[in-house]
Amino acid sequence: MPATRTRRHRPKGPTTSRPLASNATATAKVSLPAPAPAPPAVPASGPVAAPSAPSARDETHFSVRRFADAPISEASKKGIKHECMSDVQAATLECALAGLDLLVQAKTGTGKTLAFLLPAVERLVKMKDLASRKISMLVLSPTRELALQIEEEAQTLIANHPLRVAHAIGGTNMSATGKRIMENPPRILIATPGRLVDHFENTPNFVHLFSDLRVIVYDEADRLLDQGFKKELDKILGFLPDRTKVQRQALLFSATVSQEIKVVAKGALAQKYKFISTLRDDEVNTHEHVPQQSIIVPFAKHLAATFAFLQQDRLLHNGASKVMIFLPTARLVGFYYEALSQLPRGTLPPIYEIHSRKSQPARIKAADAFKDAREGVLISSDVTARGMDFPGVTLIIQPGLPANAEQYIHRLGRTARAGAGGRGMIILDEAEAFFLRDRTISGLGITPVPSAATAGSYRLDASLLAAASATTDALVARVSAETKAQAYRAFLGFYNSSLRALRWTRDDLVAHGGHFAAEALGWAGPQLPEIDKKTVGKMGLKGVRGLNIVVSEPRPPRGVPRQPRN
């Protein structure tokens, strides 16, 4: 049984751990030479091979219908920047303007936001019987970031209308938001379900603002269910006025239409709702036409492989490289960001980070900067995996095991949007290679990364990986002990939920965690990073040897604030 002590300070030094054998896999992998010591200085770059450029953007998701010819007001036309409607906008406009309830299936990145905003705004400005100081339109969003993106697009559209839009989302001061909304109710409210329920239950008289609600929109409905918001969605309907007394239009937009979506539609939409799909018979989803590659390297080389692919993508796109890196945990996002941010200026495009542990203003700032940038690298957890629209993303890199096949596909959907080109790359340890044999994943046409130069493909061999490792090893040496300790604990927590798939025991998990700390995080002291005794118990690791267990001192009375809901 490992010794237990009381924690009084942050960890100062790292440790080593024995390497472990991994299960063999049938996919291609890189054979590594013996590791060389990290150089004292960080080199600007290593040898890189650039692949051929992918095909240019096409306009396959735009129709020939012009907004100028649409039956909408001049005020709305002034707020629309495009000349022609997208397919989903053209297919839904008349039905939505007529007040019909709609279930709309459309691919991501095809203009769904304007497809529900435009007809709703048109209907609201024509209604003569709207109650004053009431919310007339409610949009439910699965994430804070998507909610703010919808609000931004709404502000542009209604710039010449006597309407106002506001948001109610997690990560913001609830009482201040509630007070602001109550004092000056917006006509349109964009909200995340958890925070909206919080207001209904805790902000006095908040529910009365919805007594004349005329339009409700469920955006990214499949994602709302993925996030576990079914209970909140049911509660929200209970707070809204009876549709037999206040006529209300409901619009439900989703990239997929599963049985669960149909259940939500049955409760939210009118009995005779109209189903519209803009997916053509000859059209495949994003994940089925984006070129995808995989590479099997040890956990310790994931950062180096990522760095090598970042360099190749930058050479390929010549000033227009936009890469999103999706990592399993928020703490690993912080580790990658801290490491790569120490590169000399100009080695890579500007680097940004977004994850659940960043403040909402910081997340908004990073998202806006990456969205507007011509080139950049966004390191993210899954908070940006769905709904967020970042134009021009050229490559998606996924180092480490995705939570499931669906999440892999959602992440991949951030590239090749609205007919643009893009690629996907997944980097796995041998123990994670089972993911490529998943029934869904194995059908996506993922090919191994070649070691030799191939037209239109990235490449990686032992020499390229060793050169990249020389750079990243020096970067890792400069990352703070606190960041490394947090990433280590997050590794244990994340992979603890996949022991059966990994074919690991809990002893294997702890041993692999030690190996990860030493080799991937550069932790090289007498003991592993500390882990709280309560956390060990929650993970089911009590009694497992190899952990540096501590007992946290009691928190001060004011403690950590309640985690806000989305």
Coordinates of C-alpha atoms in Angstrom, one line a residue:
M1 CA 0.0 0.0 0.0
P2 CA 1.5 3.4 -1.0
A3 CA 2.3 5.9 1.7
T4 CA -0.2 8.7 2.3
R5 CA 0.7 12.1 3.4
T6 CA -0.9 15.6 3.8
R7 CA -0.4 18.0 0.9
R8 CA 1.0 21.4 1.9
H9 CA 2.6 22.6 -1.3
R10 CA 2.7 22.1 -5.1
P11 CA 4.9 19.5 -6.6
K12 CA 8.5 20.6 -7.2
G13 CA 10.1 17.7 -9.1
P14 CA 9.3 14.9 -11.5
T15 CA 10.0 11.2 -11.5
T16 CA 10.8 8.3 -13.8
S17 CA 8.8 5.1 -14.4
R18 CA 9.5 1.8 -16.1
P19 CA 8.3 1.5 -19.8
L20 CA 5.5 -0.9 -20.5
A21 CA 4.8 -3.3 -23.4
S22 CA 1.8 -2.5 -25.5
N23 CA -0.5 -4.8 -27.4
A24 CA 0.6 -5.2 -31.0
T25 CA -1.5 -3.7 -33.8
A26 CA -1.8 -4.4 -37.5
T27 CA -1.6 -0.8 -38.6
A28 CA 1.5 1.0 -39.8
K29 CA 3.8 2.6 -37.1
V30 CA 7.1 4.4 -36.8
S31 CA 10.2 2.6 -35.5
L32 CA 12.1 4.9 -33.3
P33 CA 15.9 5.2 -32.7
A34 CA 17.2 5.5 -29.2
P35 CA 16.2 8.8 -27.7
A36 CA 18.8 11.6 -27.8
P37 CA 19.2 14.1 -25.0
A38 CA 17.2 17.3 -25.5
P39 CA 19.3 20.3 -26.7
P40 CA 19.7 23.3 -24.4
A41 CA 18.1 25.6 -26.9
V42 CA 14.9 25.3 -28.8
P43 CA 15.6 25.0 -32.6
A44 CA 13.2 26.9 -34.8
S45 CA 12.4 24.0 -36.9
G46 CA 13.5 20.6 -38.2
P47 CA 13.5 18.9 -41.6
V48 CA 10.0 18.8 -43.0
A49 CA 8.5 17.3 -46.1
A50 CA 5.5 19.2 -47.6
P51 CA 2.7 17.2 -49.3
S52 CA 0.8 18.4 -52.3
A53 CA -2.0 20.9 -52.0
P54 CA -5.6 19.7 -51.8
S55 CA -8.3 20.9 -54.2
A56 CA -9.6 24.4 -53.8
R57 CA -12.9 25.3 -52.2
D58 CA -16.1 24.8 -54.2
E59 CA -19.5 26.2 -53.7
T60 CA -21.6 23.1 -53.8
H61 CA -23.8 24.2 -50.9
F62 CA -25.0 27.4 -52.4
S63 CA -28.2 27.6 -54.4
V64 CA -28.9 30.0 -57.3
R65 CA -31.6 31.8 -55.3
R66 CA -30.7 35.4 -54.5
F67 CA -31.6 37.1 -51.2
A68 CA -32.5 40.2 -53.3
D69 CA -35.4 38.2 -54.9
A70 CA -36.6 36.7 -51.6
P71 CA -39.9 37.8 -50.0
I72 CA -38.2 39.5 -47.1
S73 CA -37.8 43.1 -45.9
E74 CA -35.2 45.5 -47.1
A75 CA -34.0 45.9 -43.5
S76 CA -33.1 42.2 -43.4
K77 CA -31.5 42.3 -46.8
K78 CA -29.2 45.0 -45.6
G79 CA -28.0 42.7 -42.8
I80 CA -27.1 39.7 -45.1
K81 CA -23.6 39.6 -46.5
H82 CA -24.1 36.8 -49.1
E83 CA -25.7 37.3 -52.5
C84 CA -27.2 33.8 -52.8
M85 CA -28.9 31.5 -50.3
S86 CA -27.3 28.2 -49.2
D87 CA -29.3 25.0 -50.0
V88 CA -30.8 24.8 -46.5
Q89 CA -31.8 28.5 -46.5
A90 CA -33.5 28.1 -49.9
A91 CA -35.2 24.9 -48.9
T92 CA -36.7 26.2 -45.6
L93 CA -37.4 29.9 -46.1
E94 CA -41.0 29.8 -47.4
C95 CA -42.1 27.1 -45.0
A96 CA -40.6 28.9 -42.0
L97 CA -42.1 32.2 -43.2
A98 CA -45.5 30.5 -43.3
G99 CA -45.1 29.6 -39.6
L100 CA -44.8 25.9 -40.0
D101 CA -43.0 23.7 -37.5
L102 CA -39.9 22.2 -39.1
L103 CA -37.5 19.4 -38.5
V104 CA -34.5 20.2 -40.7
Q105 CA -31.6 17.9 -41.5
A106 CA -28.6 19.6 -43.0
K107 CA -24.8 19.2 -43.0
T108 CA -22.8 21.4 -40.6
G109 CA -21.3 24.5 -42.1
T110 CA -24.1 25.1 -44.6
G111 CA -25.8 28.2 -43.2
K112 CA -28.3 26.7 -40.7
T113 CA -28.0 29.7 -38.4
L114 CA -29.4 32.2 -40.9
A115 CA -31.9 29.6 -42.0
F116 CA -33.7 29.9 -38.7
L117 CA -32.9 33.5 -37.8
L118 CA -34.1 35.1 -41.0
P119 CA -37.7 33.8 -41.2
A120 CA -38.1 34.2 -37.4
V121 CA -37.0 37.8 -37.5
E122 CA -39.3 38.5 -40.5
R123 CA -42.3 37.0 -38.8
L124 CA -41.6 38.9 -35.5
V125 CA -41.3 42.3 -37.1
K126 CA -44.7 41.8 -38.9
M127 CA -46.6 40.7 -35.8
K128 CA -48.7 43.6 -34.5
D129 CA -49.9 41.9 -31.3
L130 CA -46.5 41.2 -29.6
A131 CA -46.5 42.0 -25.9
S132 CA -44.1 44.7 -24.9
R133 CA -41.0 43.9 -22.7
K134 CA -41.3 40.2 -23.5
I135 CA -39.0 37.6 -25.1
S136 CA -40.5 36.6 -28.4
M137 CA -37.9 34.2 -29.7
L138 CA -35.8 31.6 -27.9
V139 CA -32.8 29.8 -29.4
L140 CA -31.4 26.8 -27.5
S141 CA -27.7 26.1 -28.1
P142 CA -25.7 23.1 -26.9
T143 CA -22.6 25.2 -26.1
R144 CA -21.7 28.6 -24.9
E145 CA -19.4 29.3 -27.9
L146 CA -22.1 28.4 -30.4
A147 CA -24.6 30.6 -28.5
L148 CA -22.3 33.6 -28.8
Q149 CA -21.7 32.8 -32.5
I150 CA -25.5 32.7 -33.1
E151 CA -25.9 36.0 -31.2
E152 CA -23.2 37.7 -33.3
E153 CA -25.0 36.6 -36.5
A154 CA -28.3 37.7 -35.1
Q155 CA -26.9 41.2 -34.3
T156 CA -25.8 41.6 -37.9
L157 CA -29.2 40.5 -39.3
I158 CA -31.3 42.7 -37.0
A159 CA -29.0 45.8 -37.3
N160 CA -31.8 47.6 -39.2
H161 CA -34.7 46.2 -37.2
P162 CA -36.2 47.5 -33.9
L163 CA -35.1 44.3 -32.2
R164 CA -32.5 43.4 -29.6
V165 CA -30.7 40.1 -28.9
A166 CA -29.0 38.8 -25.7
H167 CA -27.6 35.6 -24.3
A168 CA -27.9 33.5 -21.1
I169 CA -25.1 31.0 -20.9
G170 CA -23.0 29.2 -18.4
G171 CA -19.6 30.7 -17.4
T172 CA -21.0 34.2 -16.9
N173 CA -22.3 35.9 -13.8
M174 CA -25.8 34.5 -13.4
S175 CA -27.2 37.2 -11.1
A176 CA -25.9 40.1 -13.3
T177 CA -27.2 38.4 -16.4
G178 CA -30.6 37.9 -14.9
K179 CA -30.8 41.5 -13.6
R180 CA -29.9 42.8 -17.1
I181 CA -32.4 40.7 -18.9
M182 CA -35.2 41.5 -16.4
E183 CA -34.5 45.3 -16.6
N184 CA -34.3 45.4 -20.4
P185 CA -35.8 42.2 -21.9
P186 CA -34.5 41.4 -25.4
R187 CA -36.8 40.3 -28.1
I188 CA -34.5 37.4 -29.0
L189 CA -32.7 35.3 -26.3
I190 CA -29.9 32.8 -27.1
A191 CA -29.4 30.3 -24.2
T192 CA -27.8 27.1 -23.2
P193 CA -30.3 24.8 -21.6
G194 CA -28.7 24.4 -18.2
R195 CA -28.3 28.1 -17.6
L196 CA -31.8 28.8 -18.8
V197 CA -33.3 26.3 -16.3
D198 CA -31.2 28.0 -13.6
H199 CA -32.9 31.3 -14.4
F200 CA -36.3 29.8 -14.6
E201 CA -35.8 28.3 -11.1
N202 CA -33.8 31.1 -9.4
T203 CA -34.3 34.5 -11.1
P204 CA -37.6 36.0 -9.7
N205 CA -40.3 36.5 -12.4
F206 CA -38.0 35.3 -15.1
V207 CA -40.6 32.9 -16.4
H208 CA -43.0 35.7 -17.0
L209 CA -40.8 37.1 -19.8
F210 CA -41.8 34.1 -21.9
S211 CA -45.5 34.5 -21.6
D212 CA -45.7 35.7 -25.2
L213 CA -43.1 33.5 -26.8
R214 CA -43.7 33.0 -30.5
V215 CA -40.7 31.1 -31.8
I216 CA -38.4 28.5 -30.3
V217 CA -35.4 27.0 -32.1
Y218 CA -33.4 23.9 -31.2
D219 CA -30.0 24.4 -32.8
E220 CA -27.7 21.4 -33.2
A221 CA -30.4 19.2 -31.6
D222 CA -28.3 16.1 -31.9
R223 CA -25.6 17.8 -29.9
L224 CA -28.1 19.0 -27.3
L225 CA -28.8 15.3 -26.7
D226 CA -25.2 14.3 -26.8
Q227 CA -24.5 16.8 -24.0
G228 CA -27.1 15.2 -21.9
F229 CA -29.7 18.0 -22.0
K230 CA -32.8 15.9 -22.5
K231 CA -33.9 16.5 -18.9
E232 CA -33.4 20.3 -19.2
L233 CA -35.2 20.4 -22.6
D234 CA -38.3 18.8 -21.0
K235 CA -38.1 21.2 -18.1
I236 CA -37.9 24.2 -20.4
L237 CA -41.1 23.1 -22.2
G238 CA -42.8 22.9 -18.8
F239 CA -42.0 26.6 -18.1
L240 CA -43.2 27.9 -21.5
P241 CA -46.8 28.9 -22.1
D242 CA -49.3 26.3 -23.4
R243 CA -49.3 26.3 -27.2
T244 CA -53.0 26.1 -27.3
K245 CA -53.1 29.5 -25.6
V246 CA -50.1 31.2 -27.2
Q247 CA -49.4 30.2 -30.8
R248 CA -45.7 29.3 -31.1
Q249 CA -43.6 28.1 -34.0
A250 CA -40.9 25.5 -33.3
L251 CA -37.8 24.9 -35.5
L252 CA -35.5 21.9 -34.9
F253 CA -32.2 21.8 -36.8
S254 CA -29.9 18.7 -36.7
A255 CA -27.1 17.2 -38.7
T256 CA -28.5 13.7 -38.0
V257 CA -32.0 12.5 -37.4
S258 CA -31.9 9.6 -34.9
Q259 CA -34.7 7.9 -33.1
E260 CA -33.8 10.1 -30.1
I261 CA -34.2 13.3 -32.3
K262 CA -37.6 12.1 -33.4
V263 CA -38.7 11.7 -29.8
V264 CA -37.6 15.3 -29.1
A265 CA -39.4 16.4 -32.2
K266 CA -42.6 14.7 -31.1
G267 CA -42.6 16.7 -27.9
A268 CA -41.4 20.0 -29.2
L269 CA -43.0 20.3 -32.7
A270 CA -46.6 20.4 -33.8
Q271 CA -48.2 17.1 -34.7
K272 CA -48.1 17.9 -38.4
Y273 CA -44.6 19.3 -38.6
K274 CA -42.7 19.3 -41.9
F275 CA -39.4 17.3 -42.3
I276 CA -36.9 18.9 -44.7
S277 CA -33.5 17.3 -45.5
T278 CA -31.0 19.0 -47.7
L279 CA -28.8 15.9 -47.9
R280 CA -28.8 14.7 -51.5
D281 CA -28.8 11.0 -52.4
D282 CA -25.3 11.3 -53.9
E283 CA -24.0 13.4 -51.0
V284 CA -22.0 12.0 -48.2
N285 CA -21.3 13.4 -44.8
T286 CA -18.1 15.4 -44.1
H287 CA -16.3 12.5 -42.5
E288 CA -16.9 10.3 -45.5
H289 CA -15.1 12.5 -48.0
V290 CA -12.4 14.1 -45.9
P291 CA -9.0 12.4 -46.5
Q292 CA -7.9 10.9 -43.2
Q293 CA -4.7 9.4 -42.0
S294 CA -3.4 7.6 -38.9
I295 CA 0.0 7.1 -37.2
I296 CA 0.9 4.8 -34.4
V297 CA 3.6 6.2 -32.1
P298 CA 4.1 6.0 -28.3
F299 CA 2.4 8.5 -26.1
A300 CA 5.8 10.1 -25.5
K301 CA 6.0 11.0 -29.2
H302 CA 2.4 12.4 -29.7
L303 CA 3.6 16.0 -29.3
A304 CA 6.5 15.5 -31.6
A305 CA 4.3 14.0 -34.3
T306 CA 1.8 16.8 -33.9
F307 CA 4.6 19.4 -34.3
A308 CA 5.9 17.6 -37.5
F309 CA 2.4 17.7 -39.1
L310 CA 1.9 21.4 -38.1
Q311 CA 5.1 22.2 -39.9
Q312 CA 4.1 20.2 -43.0
D313 CA 0.7 21.9 -43.1
R314 CA 2.2 25.3 -42.9
L315 CA 4.6 24.6 -45.8
L316 CA 1.7 23.1 -47.8
H317 CA -0.7 26.1 -47.4
N318 CA 1.9 28.9 -47.6
G319 CA 0.4 31.4 -45.1
A320 CA -3.1 30.0 -44.9
S321 CA -2.5 27.0 -42.6
K322 CA -5.3 26.7 -40.0
V323 CA -5.1 23.7 -37.8
M324 CA -7.3 22.5 -34.9
I325 CA -5.7 20.0 -32.4
F326 CA -8.3 18.1 -30.3
L327 CA -7.0 16.5 -27.1
P328 CA -8.7 14.1 -24.7
T329 CA -8.6 16.4 -21.7
A330 CA -8.6 20.1 -20.8
R331 CA -5.4 19.7 -18.8
L332 CA -3.6 18.1 -21.8
V333 CA -4.7 21.1 -23.9
G334 CA -3.0 23.3 -21.4
F335 CA 0.2 21.2 -21.6
Y336 CA 0.3 21.3 -25.4
Y337 CA -0.4 25.1 -25.4
E338 CA 2.3 25.8 -22.8
A339 CA 4.9 23.7 -24.7
L340 CA 4.2 24.9 -28.2
S341 CA 3.9 28.6 -27.1
Q342 CA 7.6 28.6 -26.3
L343 CA 8.6 28.1 -29.9
P344 CA 10.5 31.1 -31.4
R345 CA 8.1 33.5 -33.0
G346 CA 7.4 32.6 -36.6
T347 CA 8.1 28.9 -36.2
L348 CA 4.4 28.2 -36.3
P349 CA 1.3 30.3 -36.9
P350 CA -0.2 32.0 -33.9
I351 CA -1.4 29.5 -31.3
Y352 CA -4.7 29.7 -29.3
E353 CA -6.3 27.4 -26.7
I354 CA -9.9 26.8 -25.7
H355 CA -11.1 24.4 -23.0
S356 CA -13.6 24.1 -20.2
R357 CA -11.2 25.4 -17.6
K358 CA -10.6 28.7 -19.3
S359 CA -12.8 31.7 -18.4
Q360 CA -15.7 32.5 -20.8
P361 CA -14.1 35.8 -21.9
A362 CA -10.8 34.0 -22.6
R363 CA -12.6 31.4 -24.6
I364 CA -14.5 34.0 -26.6
K365 CA -11.3 36.0 -27.3
A366 CA -9.5 32.9 -28.5
A367 CA -12.4 31.7 -30.7
D368 CA -12.8 35.1 -32.3
A369 CA -9.1 35.5 -32.9
F370 CA -8.8 32.0 -34.6
K371 CA -11.9 32.6 -36.6
D372 CA -10.6 35.8 -38.0
A373 CA -7.0 34.6 -38.5
R374 CA -5.7 33.7 -42.0
E375 CA -3.5 31.2 -40.4
G376 CA -3.3 29.8 -36.8
V377 CA -3.3 26.8 -34.5
L378 CA -6.2 26.2 -32.1
I379 CA -5.6 23.6 -29.4
S380 CA -8.9 22.6 -27.9
S381 CA -10.9 20.1 -25.9
D382 CA -14.3 19.0 -27.2
V383 CA -16.0 22.3 -26.4
T384 CA -15.4 23.3 -30.0
A385 CA -16.1 19.9 -31.6
R386 CA -19.6 20.8 -32.7
G387 CA -21.4 23.8 -33.9
M388 CA -18.5 26.3 -34.0
D389 CA -17.8 27.6 -37.5
F390 CA -14.1 28.3 -38.1
P391 CA -13.6 29.1 -41.8
G392 CA -10.6 27.8 -43.7
V393 CA -9.5 25.0 -41.3
T394 CA -7.0 22.9 -43.3
L395 CA -6.2 20.1 -40.9
I396 CA -7.7 18.4 -37.9
I397 CA -5.2 16.6 -35.6
Q398 CA -6.4 14.2 -32.9
P399 CA -3.6 13.0 -30.6
G400 CA -4.8 10.4 -28.2
L401 CA -8.0 8.3 -28.0
P402 CA -11.3 10.1 -28.8
A403 CA -14.1 9.4 -26.4
N404 CA -15.9 7.4 -29.1
A405 CA -16.4 7.2 -32.9
E406 CA -19.1 9.9 -32.9
Q407 CA -16.8 12.4 -31.2
Y408 CA -14.0 11.6 -33.7
I409 CA -16.5 12.4 -36.5
H410 CA -17.7 15.6 -34.8
R411 CA -14.2 16.9 -34.5
L412 CA -13.4 16.0 -38.1
G413 CA -16.4 18.1 -39.1
R414 CA -14.6 21.3 -38.2
T415 CA -12.8 21.0 -41.6
A416 CA -14.1 20.7 -45.2
R417 CA -17.1 22.8 -44.3
A418 CA -19.5 24.1 -47.0
G419 CA -17.5 22.4 -49.8
A420 CA -14.1 23.5 -48.7
G421 CA -11.1 21.2 -48.6
G422 CA -9.4 19.8 -45.5
R423 CA -7.8 16.7 -44.0
G424 CA -7.8 14.7 -40.8
M425 CA -5.0 13.1 -38.8
I426 CA -5.2 10.8 -35.7
I427 CA -2.2 10.0 -33.6
L428 CA -2.5 6.9 -31.4
D429 CA -0.4 4.8 -29.0
E430 CA -0.3 1.1 -29.8
A431 CA -2.6 0.5 -26.9
E432 CA -5.2 2.8 -28.5
A433 CA -5.0 1.2 -32.0
F434 CA -8.1 -0.8 -31.3
F435 CA -10.0 2.5 -32.1
L436 CA -9.2 2.1 -35.8
R437 CA -10.9 -1.3 -35.8
D438 CA -14.2 0.2 -34.6
R439 CA -17.0 -0.7 -37.0
T440 CA -17.7 2.9 -37.8
I441 CA -14.1 4.1 -37.9
S442 CA -12.9 1.3 -40.0
G443 CA -15.4 2.3 -42.7
L444 CA -14.1 5.8 -43.1
G445 CA -11.1 5.0 -45.3
I446 CA -8.4 6.1 -42.8
T447 CA -5.0 5.3 -44.3
P448 CA -1.6 5.0 -42.5
V449 CA 0.7 8.0 -42.8
P450 CA 3.4 7.0 -45.3
S451 CA 7.1 7.3 -44.5
A452 CA 8.0 8.3 -48.1
A453 CA 6.8 11.4 -49.9
T454 CA 3.4 10.8 -51.5
A455 CA 1.4 13.3 -53.6
G456 CA -1.3 15.0 -51.5
S457 CA -0.3 13.3 -48.3
Y458 CA 1.6 14.1 -45.1
R459 CA 4.5 11.8 -44.2
L460 CA 6.5 10.8 -41.1
D461 CA 9.4 8.5 -40.7
A462 CA 11.9 7.8 -37.9
S463 CA 14.3 10.6 -38.9
L464 CA 11.5 13.2 -39.2
L465 CA 10.1 12.2 -35.9
A466 CA 13.5 12.3 -34.2
A467 CA 14.1 15.8 -35.5
A468 CA 10.7 16.9 -34.3
S469 CA 11.4 15.3 -30.9
A470 CA 14.6 17.2 -30.5
T471 CA 12.5 20.4 -30.6
T472 CA 9.6 19.2 -28.5
D473 CA 11.8 17.6 -25.8
A474 CA 13.3 21.1 -25.2
L475 CA 9.9 22.7 -25.1
V476 CA 8.6 20.1 -22.6
A477 CA 11.5 20.8 -20.3
R478 CA 10.3 24.3 -19.9
V479 CA 6.7 23.5 -19.1
S480 CA 5.8 24.1 -15.4
A481 CA 5.6 21.3 -12.9
E482 CA 2.0 22.3 -12.1
T483 CA 0.9 21.9 -15.7
K484 CA 2.6 18.5 -15.9
A485 CA 1.0 17.3 -12.7
Q486 CA -2.4 18.3 -13.9
A487 CA -1.9 16.6 -17.2
Y488 CA -0.8 13.4 -15.4
R489 CA -3.9 13.3 -13.2
A490 CA -6.1 14.0 -16.2
F491 CA -4.5 11.1 -18.0
L492 CA -5.4 8.7 -15.2
G493 CA -9.0 10.0 -15.1
F494 CA -9.6 9.8 -18.8
Y495 CA -8.1 6.4 -19.5
N496 CA -9.6 4.9 -16.4
S497 CA -12.9 5.0 -18.2
S498 CA -11.6 2.9 -21.1
L499 CA -9.8 0.1 -19.3
R500 CA -11.8 -2.7 -20.9
A501 CA -11.2 -1.4 -24.5
L502 CA -7.5 -0.8 -23.7
R503 CA -7.2 -4.3 -22.1
W504 CA -5.6 -2.7 -19.1
T505 CA -5.9 -3.5 -15.5
R506 CA -5.9 -0.8 -12.9
D507 CA -2.3 -1.7 -12.2
D508 CA -1.6 -1.2 -15.9
L509 CA -3.3 2.2 -15.9
V510 CA -1.1 3.4 -13.0
A511 CA 2.0 2.0 -14.6
H512 CA 1.2 3.6 -18.0
G513 CA 0.4 6.8 -16.2
G514 CA 3.9 6.8 -14.6
H515 CA 5.4 6.1 -18.0
F516 CA 3.3 9.0 -19.5
A517 CA 4.5 11.4 -16.8
A518 CA 8.2 10.5 -17.4
E519 CA 8.3 10.1 -21.1
A520 CA 5.6 12.4 -22.5
L521 CA 5.4 15.1 -19.8
G522 CA 9.1 15.1 -18.9
W523 CA 8.6 14.5 -15.2
A524 CA 12.0 13.3 -13.8
G525 CA 12.2 13.5 -10.1
P526 CA 12.1 11.1 -7.1
Q527 CA 8.3 10.8 -7.0
L528 CA 5.3 11.0 -9.3
P529 CA 3.0 14.0 -9.2
E530 CA 0.7 14.0 -6.2
I531 CA -2.9 12.8 -6.5
D532 CA -5.5 13.4 -3.8
K533 CA -6.7 10.4 -1.7
K534 CA -10.4 11.2 -2.5
T535 CA -9.6 11.2 -6.2
V536 CA -7.9 7.9 -5.9
G537 CA -11.0 6.5 -4.3
K538 CA -13.3 7.9 -6.9
M539 CA -11.2 6.3 -9.7
G540 CA -11.3 2.9 -7.9
L541 CA -7.5 2.9 -7.6
K542 CA -7.4 2.4 -3.8
G543 CA -4.6 -0.1 -3.0
V544 CA -3.0 0.1 -6.4
R545 CA 0.8 0.6 -6.0
G546 CA 2.7 3.3 -7.8
L547 CA 0.6 6.4 -6.9
N548 CA 1.9 9.4 -4.9
I549 CA -1.2 9.8 -2.7
V550 CA -1.7 12.9 -0.5
V551 CA -4.5 14.0 1.8
S552 CA -5.7 17.5 0.9
E553 CA -5.9 20.0 3.7
P554 CA -9.5 21.3 4.4
R555 CA -10.6 24.0 2.0
P556 CA -11.2 27.5 3.4
P557 CA -14.9 28.2 4.1
R558 CA -15.6 30.2 1.0
G559 CA -14.3 27.3 -1.2
V560 CA -14.5 26.8 -4.9
P561 CA -17.6 28.2 -6.5
R562 CA -20.3 25.9 -7.9
Q563 CA -19.4 24.7 -11.4
P564 CA -21.8 26.5 -13.7
R565 CA -24.0 24.5 -16.1
N566 CA -24.0 25.1 -19.8

